PDB file of C-alpha atoms and ligand atoms in Angstrom:
ATOM      1  CA  MET A   1    -132.959 -70.548  49.024  1.00 97.00           C
ATOM      2  CA  ILE A   2    -135.326 -73.321  50.026  1.00 98.00           C
ATOM      3  CA  VAL A   3    -139.056 -72.530  50.081  1.00 98.00           C
ATOM      4  CA  GLU A   4    -141.662 -74.676  51.795  1.00 98.00           C
ATOM      5  CA  GLN A   5    -145.281 -73.728  51.213  1.00 98.00           C
ATOM      6  CA  VAL A   6    -147.344 -74.876  54.201  1.00 98.00           C
ATOM      7  CA  TRP A   7    -151.017 -75.567  53.509  1.00 98.00           C
ATOM      8  CA  THR A   8    -153.010 -74.966  56.682  1.00 98.00           C
ATOM      9  CA  ALA A   9    -156.246 -76.633  55.513  1.00 97.00           C
ATOM     10  CA  ASN A  10    -158.206 -74.062  57.542  1.00 97.00           C
ATOM     11  CA  ALA A  11    -161.451 -72.341  56.543  1.00 97.00           C
ATOM     12  CA  TYR A  12    -159.599 -69.254  55.308  1.00 97.00           C
ATOM     13  CA  ARG A  13    -157.362 -71.429  53.117  1.00 97.00           C
ATOM     14  CA  ASN A  14    -154.120 -69.818  54.389  1.00 98.00           C
ATOM     15  CA  PHE A  15    -150.701 -70.664  53.037  1.00 98.00           C
ATOM     16  CA  ASN A  16    -147.784 -70.207  55.459  1.00 98.00           C
ATOM     17  CA  TYR A  17    -144.150 -70.303  54.343  1.00 98.00           C
ATOM     18  CA  LEU A  18    -140.757 -71.348  55.590  1.00 98.00           C
ATOM     19  CA  ILE A  19    -137.745 -69.926  53.774  1.00 98.00           C
ATOM     20  CA  ALA A  20    -134.447 -71.570  54.669  1.00 98.00           C
ATOM     21  CA  CYS A  21    -130.753 -71.059  53.986  1.00 98.00           C
ATOM     22  CA  PRO A  22    -129.323 -74.366  52.717  1.00 97.00           C
ATOM     23  CA  GLU A  23    -125.888 -73.528  54.152  1.00 98.00           C
ATOM     24  CA  THR A  24    -126.786 -72.699  57.760  1.00 98.00           C
ATOM     25  CA  GLY A  25    -130.264 -74.192  58.230  1.00 98.00           C
ATOM     26  CA  GLU A  26    -131.593 -70.869  59.515  1.00 98.00           C
ATOM     27  CA  ALA A  27    -135.191 -70.230  58.494  1.00 98.00           C
ATOM     28  CA  MET A  28    -137.768 -67.474  58.364  1.00 98.00           C
ATOM     29  CA  ALA A  29    -141.446 -68.231  58.932  1.00 99.00           C
ATOM     30  CA  ILE A  30    -143.842 -66.025  56.984  1.00 99.00           C
ATOM     31  CA  ASP A  31    -147.303 -65.604  58.550  1.00 98.00           C
ATOM     32  CA  PRO A  32    -147.032 -68.900  60.486  1.00 98.00           C
ATOM     33  CA  LEU A  33    -150.683 -69.126  61.533  1.00 98.00           C
ATOM     34  CA  ASP A  34    -150.486 -72.910  61.721  1.00 98.00           C
ATOM     35  CA  HIS A  35    -147.641 -72.709  64.212  1.00 98.00           C
ATOM     36  CA  ALA A  36    -147.737 -76.421  64.998  1.00 98.00           C
ATOM     37  CA  LYS A  37    -147.310 -77.370  61.352  1.00 98.00           C
ATOM     38  CA  CYS A  38    -144.568 -74.789  60.784  1.00 98.00           C
ATOM     39  CA  LEU A  39    -142.641 -75.826  63.903  1.00 98.00           C
ATOM     40  CA  ALA A  40    -142.969 -79.518  63.065  1.00 98.00           C
ATOM     41  CA  LEU A  41    -141.785 -78.961  59.512  1.00 98.00           C
ATOM     42  CA  ALA A  42    -138.769 -76.939  60.659  1.00 98.00           C
ATOM     43  CA  LYS A  43    -137.907 -79.667  63.135  1.00 98.00           C
ATOM     44  CA  ALA A  44    -138.232 -82.402  60.519  1.00 98.00           C
ATOM     45  CA  LYS A  45    -135.940 -80.462  58.170  1.00 98.00           C
ATOM     46  CA  GLY A  46    -133.416 -79.673  60.897  1.00 98.00           C
ATOM     47  CA  TRP A  47    -133.983 -75.936  60.496  1.00 98.00           C
ATOM     48  CA  GLU A  48    -133.879 -73.235  63.161  1.00 98.00           C
ATOM     49  CA  ILE A  49    -136.544 -70.547  62.803  1.00 98.00           C
ATOM     50  CA  THR A  50    -134.732 -67.310  63.690  1.00 98.00           C
ATOM     51  CA  GLN A  51    -137.222 -64.822  62.219  1.00 98.00           C
ATOM     52  CA  VAL A  52    -140.980 -64.529  61.904  1.00 99.00           C
ATOM     53  CA  LEU A  53    -142.301 -62.092  59.324  1.00 98.00           C
ATOM     54  CA  ASN A  54    -145.875 -60.850  59.034  1.00 98.00           C
ATOM     55  CA  THR A  55    -146.920 -59.534  55.636  1.00 98.00           C
ATOM     56  CA  HIS A  56    -149.645 -57.517  57.395  1.00 98.00           C
ATOM     57  CA  GLU A  57    -151.636 -57.162  60.576  1.00 98.00           C
ATOM     58  CA  HIS A  58    -154.658 -59.422  59.997  1.00 98.00           C
ATOM     59  CA  GLY A  59    -155.200 -62.140  62.566  1.00 98.00           C
ATOM     60  CA  ASP A  60    -155.026 -64.999  60.065  1.00 98.00           C
ATOM     61  CA  HIS A  61    -151.426 -63.913  59.416  1.00 98.00           C
ATOM     62  CA  THR A  62    -150.276 -62.955  62.920  1.00 98.00           C
ATOM     63  CA  GLY A  63    -152.150 -65.593  64.952  1.00 98.00           C
ATOM     64  CA  GLY A  64    -149.182 -67.986  65.145  1.00 98.00           C
ATOM     65  CA  ASN A  65    -146.531 -65.425  66.143  1.00 98.00           C
ATOM     66  CA  LYS A  66    -146.699 -66.020  69.865  1.00 98.00           C
ATOM     67  CA  ALA A  67    -146.350 -69.801  69.713  1.00 98.00           C
ATOM     68  CA  VAL A  68    -143.517 -69.773  67.162  1.00 98.00           C
ATOM     69  CA  ILE A  69    -141.590 -67.091  69.049  1.00 98.00           C
ATOM     70  CA  ALA A  70    -142.130 -68.859  72.380  1.00 98.00           C
ATOM     71  CA  ALA A  71    -140.747 -72.077  70.888  1.00 98.00           C
ATOM     72  CA  THR A  72    -137.803 -70.584  68.987  1.00 98.00           C
ATOM     73  CA  GLY A  73    -136.936 -67.115  70.325  1.00 98.00           C
ATOM     74  CA  ALA A  74    -137.288 -65.799  66.768  1.00 98.00           C
ATOM     75  CA  LYS A  75    -137.326 -62.069  66.065  1.00 98.00           C
ATOM     76  CA  LEU A  76    -140.538 -60.554  64.698  1.00 98.00           C
ATOM     77  CA  LEU A  77    -140.502 -58.419  61.548  1.00 98.00           C
ATOM     78  CA  ALA A  78    -143.392 -56.471  60.017  1.00 98.00           C
ATOM     79  CA  HIS A  79    -144.183 -53.146  58.373  1.00 98.00           C
ATOM     80  CA  ALA A  80    -142.962 -50.286  60.570  1.00 98.00           C
ATOM     81  CA  ASN A  81    -146.460 -48.763  60.522  1.00 98.00           C
ATOM     82  CA  ALA A  82    -147.950 -51.971  61.972  1.00 98.00           C
ATOM     83  CA  LYS A  83    -146.340 -51.293  65.356  1.00 96.00           C
ATOM     84  CA  ASP A  84    -149.688 -50.481  66.982  1.00 96.00           C
ATOM     85  CA  SER A  85    -151.574 -53.370  65.391  1.00 97.00           C
ATOM     86  CA  ILE A  86    -149.018 -56.194  65.740  1.00 98.00           C
ATOM     87  CA  PRO A  87    -147.616 -56.643  69.257  1.00 97.00           C
ATOM     88  CA  GLY A  88    -143.903 -57.269  69.791  1.00 98.00           C
ATOM     89  CA  ILE A  89    -142.322 -56.200  66.505  1.00 98.00           C
ATOM     90  CA  ASP A  90    -138.506 -56.312  66.838  1.00 98.00           C
ATOM     91  CA  GLN A  91    -137.757 -54.838  63.420  1.00 98.00           C
ATOM     92  CA  GLY A  92    -140.051 -52.431  61.592  1.00 98.00           C
ATOM     93  CA  LEU A  93    -139.713 -52.695  57.820  1.00 98.00           C
ATOM     94  CA  GLY A  94    -139.824 -50.150  55.024  1.00 98.00           C
ATOM     95  CA  ALA A  95    -139.368 -50.195  51.255  1.00 98.00           C
ATOM     96  CA  GLY A  96    -135.906 -51.337  50.166  1.00 98.00           C
ATOM     97  CA  ASP A  97    -134.920 -52.994  53.429  1.00 98.00           C
ATOM     98  CA  VAL A  98    -132.969 -56.207  52.866  1.00 98.00           C
ATOM     99  CA  ILE A  99    -133.650 -59.146  55.168  1.00 98.00           C
ATOM    100  CA  LYS A 100    -131.034 -61.883  55.408  1.00 98.00           C
ATOM    101  CA  VAL A 101    -131.797 -65.495  56.254  1.00 98.00           C
ATOM    102  CA  GLY A 102    -128.624 -67.397  57.110  1.00 98.00           C
ATOM    103  CA  SER A 103    -125.667 -66.768  54.823  1.00 97.00           C
ATOM    104  CA  THR A 104    -127.245 -67.211  51.405  1.00 97.00           C
ATOM    105  CA  VAL A 105    -130.772 -65.771  51.359  1.00 98.00           C
ATOM    106  CA  GLU A 106    -131.544 -62.110  50.785  1.00 98.00           C
ATOM    107  CA  LEU A 107    -135.091 -60.807  50.593  1.00 98.00           C
ATOM    108  CA  GLU A 108    -135.987 -57.263  49.602  1.00 98.00           C
ATOM    109  CA  CYS A 109    -138.928 -55.619  51.311  1.00 98.00           C
ATOM    110  CA  LEU A 110    -141.556 -53.993  49.094  1.00 98.00           C
ATOM    111  CA  ASP A 111    -143.983 -51.545  50.692  1.00 98.00           C
ATOM    112  CA  THR A 112    -147.272 -52.664  49.102  1.00 98.00           C
ATOM    113  CA  PRO A 113    -150.330 -50.806  50.438  1.00 98.00           C
ATOM    114  CA  GLY A 114    -153.870 -51.601  49.308  1.00 98.00           C
ATOM    115  CA  HIS A 115    -155.141 -54.708  51.129  1.00 98.00           C
ATOM    116  CA  THR A 116    -154.095 -52.871  54.268  1.00 98.00           C
ATOM    117  CA  MET A 117    -151.967 -49.743  54.492  1.00 98.00           C
ATOM    118  CA  SER A 118    -149.130 -51.515  56.318  1.00 98.00           C
ATOM    119  CA  HIS A 119    -148.540 -54.511  54.074  1.00 98.00           C
ATOM    120  CA  VAL A 120    -145.155 -55.743  52.866  1.00 98.00           C
ATOM    121  CA  CYS A 121    -144.244 -58.209  50.146  1.00 98.00           C
ATOM    122  CA  LEU A 122    -140.850 -59.902  50.019  1.00 98.00           C
ATOM    123  CA  LEU A 123    -138.867 -60.311  46.825  1.00 98.00           C
ATOM    124  CA  SER A 124    -136.048 -62.836  46.883  1.00 98.00           C
ATOM    125  CA  ARG A 125    -132.702 -61.961  45.396  1.00 93.00           C
ATOM    126  CA  SER A 126    -132.271 -65.372  43.821  1.00 91.00           C
ATOM    127  CA  ASP A 127    -131.576 -66.613  40.273  1.00 89.00           C
ATOM    128  CA  THR A 128    -135.298 -67.117  39.800  1.00 94.00           C
ATOM    129  CA  PRO A 129    -136.946 -64.317  41.780  1.00 97.00           C
ATOM    130  CA  ALA A 130    -139.789 -65.224  44.113  1.00 98.00           C
ATOM    131  CA  LEU A 131    -142.451 -62.925  45.540  1.00 98.00           C
ATOM    132  CA  PHE A 132    -144.099 -63.617  48.900  1.00 98.00           C
ATOM    133  CA  CYS A 133    -147.143 -61.440  48.501  1.00 98.00           C
ATOM    134  CA  GLY A 134    -149.465 -62.054  51.468  1.00 98.00           C
ATOM    135  CA  ASP A 135    -152.946 -60.764  50.669  1.00 98.00           C
ATOM    136  CA  THR A 136    -151.863 -58.267  47.998  1.00 98.00           C
ATOM    137  CA  LEU A 137    -151.710 -60.601  44.993  1.00 98.00           C
ATOM    138  CA  PHE A 138    -153.400 -64.002  44.885  1.00 98.00           C
ATOM    139  CA  ASN A 139    -153.199 -66.566  42.116  1.00 98.00           C
ATOM    140  CA  ALA A 140    -155.584 -65.075  39.551  1.00 98.00           C
ATOM    141  CA  GLY A 141    -156.743 -62.433  42.042  1.00 98.00           C
ATOM    142  CA  ALA A 142    -156.158 -59.420  44.267  1.00 98.00           C
ATOM    143  CA  GLY A 143    -156.762 -58.902  47.970  1.00 98.00           C
ATOM    144  CA  ASN A 144    -159.931 -57.238  49.202  1.00 97.00           C
ATOM    145  CA  CYS A 145    -159.833 -53.801  50.778  1.00 97.00           C
ATOM    146  CA  HIS A 146    -162.566 -54.185  53.431  1.00 94.00           C
ATOM    147  CA  ASN A 147    -160.387 -54.191  56.535  1.00 94.00           C
ATOM    148  CA  GLY A 148    -158.122 -51.185  56.466  1.00 93.00           C
ATOM    149  CA  GLY A 149    -157.268 -51.050  52.779  1.00 96.00           C
ATOM    150  CA  HIS A 150    -157.982 -48.920  49.752  1.00 97.00           C
ATOM    151  CA  PRO A 151    -158.581 -50.106  46.153  1.00 98.00           C
ATOM    152  CA  ALA A 152    -156.876 -47.099  44.544  1.00 98.00           C
ATOM    153  CA  GLU A 153    -153.738 -47.836  46.594  1.00 98.00           C
ATOM    154  CA  LEU A 154    -153.942 -51.502  45.632  1.00 98.00           C
ATOM    155  CA  TYR A 155    -154.120 -50.498  41.973  1.00 98.00           C
ATOM    156  CA  HIS A 156    -151.063 -48.308  42.434  1.00 98.00           C
ATOM    157  CA  THR A 157    -149.161 -51.204  44.030  1.00 98.00           C
ATOM    158  CA  PHE A 158    -150.099 -53.525  41.160  1.00 98.00           C
ATOM    159  CA  ALA A 159    -149.326 -51.011  38.430  1.00 98.00           C
ATOM    160  CA  THR A 160    -146.087 -49.537  39.735  1.00 98.00           C
ATOM    161  CA  GLN A 161    -144.495 -52.408  41.659  1.00 98.00           C
ATOM    162  CA  LEU A 162    -145.886 -55.864  40.863  1.00 98.00           C
ATOM    163  CA  ALA A 163    -146.344 -55.400  37.113  1.00 98.00           C
ATOM    164  CA  ALA A 164    -142.725 -54.249  36.838  1.00 98.00           C
ATOM    165  CA  LEU A 165    -141.233 -57.513  38.193  1.00 98.00           C
ATOM    166  CA  PRO A 166    -139.717 -60.088  35.816  1.00 98.00           C
ATOM    167  CA  GLY A 167    -142.229 -62.469  34.207  1.00 98.00           C
ATOM    168  CA  ALA A 168    -140.393 -65.482  35.663  1.00 98.00           C
ATOM    169  CA  THR A 169    -141.010 -64.290  39.260  1.00 98.00           C
ATOM    170  CA  LEU A 170    -142.570 -67.112  41.285  1.00 98.00           C
ATOM    171  CA  ILE A 171    -145.740 -66.105  43.121  1.00 98.00           C
ATOM    172  CA  TYR A 172    -146.290 -67.285  46.710  1.00 98.00           C
ATOM    173  CA  PRO A 173    -149.598 -65.838  48.003  1.00 98.00           C
ATOM    174  CA  GLY A 174    -151.088 -65.923  51.496  1.00 98.00           C
ATOM    175  CA  HIS A 175    -154.177 -67.930  50.547  1.00 98.00           C
ATOM    176  CA  ASP A 176    -155.262 -70.657  48.148  1.00 97.00           C
ATOM    177  CA  TYR A 177    -158.042 -68.909  46.227  1.00 97.00           C
ATOM    178  CA  ILE A 178    -157.018 -69.936  42.719  1.00 97.00           C
ATOM    179  CA  THR A 179    -160.214 -71.725  41.703  1.00 97.00           C
ATOM    180  CA  ASN A 180    -162.550 -68.936  42.823  1.00 96.00           C
ATOM    181  CA  TYR A 181    -160.467 -66.262  41.223  1.00 98.00           C
ATOM    182  CA  LEU A 182    -160.093 -68.085  37.913  1.00 98.00           C
ATOM    183  CA  GLU A 183    -163.875 -68.339  37.854  1.00 98.00           C
ATOM    184  CA  PHE A 184    -164.037 -64.597  38.492  1.00 98.00           C
ATOM    185  CA  THR A 185    -161.585 -63.933  35.642  1.00 98.00           C
ATOM    186  CA  LEU A 186    -163.737 -66.075  33.328  1.00 98.00           C
ATOM    187  CA  ASP A 187    -166.877 -64.259  34.456  1.00 98.00           C
ATOM    188  CA  ARG A 188    -165.210 -60.990  33.453  1.00 98.00           C
ATOM    189  CA  GLU A 189    -163.364 -62.287  30.392  1.00 98.00           C
ATOM    190  CA  PRO A 190    -165.162 -65.404  29.085  1.00 98.00           C
ATOM    191  CA  ASP A 191    -162.845 -65.645  26.058  1.00 98.00           C
ATOM    192  CA  ASN A 192    -159.689 -65.973  28.186  1.00 98.00           C
ATOM    193  CA  ALA A 193    -158.432 -69.349  26.910  1.00 98.00           C
ATOM    194  CA  ALA A 194    -155.421 -69.416  29.258  1.00 98.00           C
ATOM    195  CA  ALA A 195    -157.663 -68.985  32.322  1.00 98.00           C
ATOM    196  CA  LYS A 196    -160.014 -71.674  31.024  1.00 98.00           C
ATOM    197  CA  SER A 197    -157.280 -74.248  30.549  1.00 98.00           C
ATOM    198  CA  LEU A 198    -155.646 -73.387  33.884  1.00 98.00           C
ATOM    199  CA  LEU A 199    -158.964 -73.835  35.683  1.00 98.00           C
ATOM    200  CA  ALA A 200    -159.292 -77.290  34.123  1.00 97.00           C
ATOM    201  CA  GLU A 201    -155.761 -78.053  35.331  1.00 96.00           C
ATOM    202  CA  VAL A 202    -156.035 -76.812  38.938  1.00 96.00           C
ATOM    203  CA  GLY A 203    -159.767 -77.226  39.591  1.00 90.00           C
ATOM    204  CA  ASP A 204    -159.190 -80.286  41.753  1.00 89.00           C
ATOM    205  CA  GLN A 205    -155.593 -79.639  42.792  1.00 93.00           C
ATOM    206  CA  ASP A 206    -154.250 -80.825  46.122  1.00 94.00           C
ATOM    207  CA  PRO A 207    -153.353 -77.615  48.022  1.00 95.00           C
ATOM    208  CA  ASP A 208    -150.504 -79.542  49.647  1.00 96.00           C
ATOM    209  CA  ASN A 209    -148.931 -79.566  46.185  1.00 96.00           C
ATOM    210  CA  ALA A 210    -150.366 -76.373  44.798  1.00 97.00           C
ATOM    211  CA  LEU A 211    -149.378 -74.913  41.479  1.00 97.00           C
ATOM    212  CA  VAL A 212    -146.809 -72.140  41.882  1.00 98.00           C
ATOM    213  CA  SER A 213    -147.582 -69.532  39.243  1.00 98.00           C
ATOM    214  CA  THR A 214    -145.345 -66.867  37.787  1.00 98.00           C
ATOM    215  CA  LEU A 215    -145.962 -63.193  37.249  1.00 98.00           C
ATOM    216  CA  GLY A 216    -146.002 -63.857  33.501  1.00 98.00           C
ATOM    217  CA  LEU A 217    -148.813 -66.355  33.959  1.00 98.00           C
ATOM    218  CA  GLU A 218    -150.693 -63.988  36.280  1.00 98.00           C
ATOM    219  CA  LYS A 219    -150.655 -61.328  33.563  1.00 98.00           C
ATOM    220  CA  GLU A 220    -152.516 -63.804  31.344  1.00 98.00           C
ATOM    221  CA  ILE A 221    -155.052 -65.186  33.806  1.00 98.00           C
ATOM    222  CA  ASN A 222    -155.546 -62.588  36.549  1.00 98.00           C
ATOM    223  CA  ALA A 223    -158.376 -60.114  35.837  1.00 98.00           C
ATOM    224  CA  PHE A 224    -156.554 -57.489  37.912  1.00 98.00           C
ATOM    225  CA  PHE A 225    -153.721 -57.496  35.359  1.00 98.00           C
ATOM    226  CA  ARG A 226    -156.143 -57.607  32.380  1.00 98.00           C
ATOM    227  CA  LEU A 227    -157.067 -53.941  32.547  1.00 98.00           C
ATOM    228  CA  HIS A 228    -156.641 -53.309  28.819  1.00 97.00           C
ATOM    229  CA  SER A 229    -158.566 -56.372  27.618  1.00 98.00           C
ATOM    230  CA  PRO A 230    -161.407 -55.251  25.312  1.00 97.00           C
ATOM    231  CA  THR A 231    -163.605 -58.037  26.707  1.00 98.00           C
ATOM    232  CA  VAL A 232    -162.961 -56.994  30.311  1.00 98.00           C
ATOM    233  CA  ILE A 233    -163.796 -53.378  29.461  1.00 98.00           C
ATOM    234  CA  ALA A 234    -166.894 -54.292  27.435  1.00 97.00           C
ATOM    235  CA  ARG A 235    -168.226 -56.524  30.230  1.00 97.00           C
ATOM    236  CA  LEU A 236    -167.488 -53.775  32.760  1.00 97.00           C
ATOM    237  CA  ARG A 237    -169.597 -51.372  30.696  1.00 97.00           C
ATOM    238  CA  GLU A 238    -172.542 -53.775  31.021  1.00 97.00           C
ATOM    239  CA  ALA A 239    -172.252 -53.533  34.819  1.00 97.00           C
ATOM    240  CA  PHE A 240    -171.457 -49.810  34.916  1.00 97.00           C
ATOM    241  CA  PRO A 241    -173.216 -48.114  31.938  1.00 96.00           C
ATOM    242  CA  ASP A 242    -171.987 -44.685  33.040  1.00 95.00           C
ATOM    243  CA  LEU A 243    -168.307 -45.433  32.380  1.00 95.00           C
ATOM    244  CA  PRO A 244    -166.661 -42.806  30.152  1.00 93.00           C
ATOM    245  CA  ASP A 245    -165.812 -43.648  26.510  1.00 91.00           C
ATOM    246  CA  GLU A 246    -162.125 -43.783  27.363  1.00 93.00           C
ATOM    247  CA  VAL A 247    -161.760 -45.755  30.558  1.00 97.00           C
ATOM    248  CA  ASP A 248    -158.406 -45.666  32.343  1.00 97.00           C
ATOM    249  CA  PRO A 249    -156.780 -48.779  33.864  1.00 98.00           C
ATOM    250  CA  LYS A 250    -157.180 -47.491  37.419  1.00 98.00           C
ATOM    251  CA  THR A 251    -160.942 -47.219  36.991  1.00 98.00           C
ATOM    252  CA  VAL A 252    -161.058 -50.728  35.472  1.00 98.00           C
ATOM    253  CA  PHE A 253    -159.118 -52.115  38.440  1.00 98.00           C
ATOM    254  CA  VAL A 254    -161.233 -50.350  41.071  1.00 98.00           C
ATOM    255  CA  LYS A 255    -164.484 -51.395  39.384  1.00 98.00           C
ATOM    256  CA  LEU A 256    -163.289 -55.000  39.086  1.00 98.00           C
ATOM    257  CA  ARG A 257    -162.469 -54.985  42.802  1.00 98.00           C
ATOM    258  CA  GLU A 258    -165.942 -53.565  43.495  1.00 97.00           C
ATOM    259  CA  LEU A 259    -167.620 -56.292  41.416  1.00 97.00           C
ATOM    260  CA  ARG A 260    -165.536 -58.973  43.135  1.00 97.00           C
ATOM    261  CA  ASN A 261    -166.866 -57.795  46.511  1.00 95.00           C
ATOM    262  CA  SER A 262    -170.370 -58.873  45.633  1.00 94.00           C
ATOM    263  CA  TRP A 263    -169.583 -61.674  43.155  1.00 91.00           C
TER     264      TRP A 263
HETATM  265 ZN1   ZN B 301    -155.401 -59.891  55.136  1.00 81.06          ZN
HETATM  266 ZN1   ZN B 302    -155.322 -63.324  54.846  1.00 81.06          ZN
END
């Protein structure tokens, strides 16, 4: 499996992706908002884009569909429940569906509600697993729930699906928000040495060559995986003095998401 992360350099800081089969040159474009860049890259590599996949229905993920499909004839894949919000879906996806790209790439569809209620992530079946996670999981962060989502669902997705993946899983998010979110982690957990050193490392990174994190690293530096940290809980108590003596991880997650909304 070949992965190209495409930095759009737009105001929303989107990452688009091309996933290609090295044997056949067939490729899938994930959320190809910057259709010109994605098409040019595929052309330069000699790849044929045969599928477009949207992780979810937001315009900064679907906005390039039309141009890529017009240029390539690619099929459009998205969550089955997005059929009324994304025009022209050829294949509606559900949990456990396997998507093939060429002869060598297999991607498993995870149904990952929370950012929106019709959001999918893709997990590659490769030696080193890779997760294409749209706006569900960001480097050091979690998607917001303002536009059709729900924080309790997002917690459930993190706790039951994402946290269970192997630590070596490579993380390919839909946006470059790493600096902001590391600062948020450090605001919540000032004694997080791993987050501090990572911020020093990536603070001025070139998004064209962005760090690709792993799930194991995220568990160290992402506040939304740090739900048992005594510092995180103590700092949360300062913001929400009415928290019960025993605070459960779901409450920590939901309150962190609430604080992030106004941070
Ligand atoms: Zn979104
Ligand atoms: Zn987005």
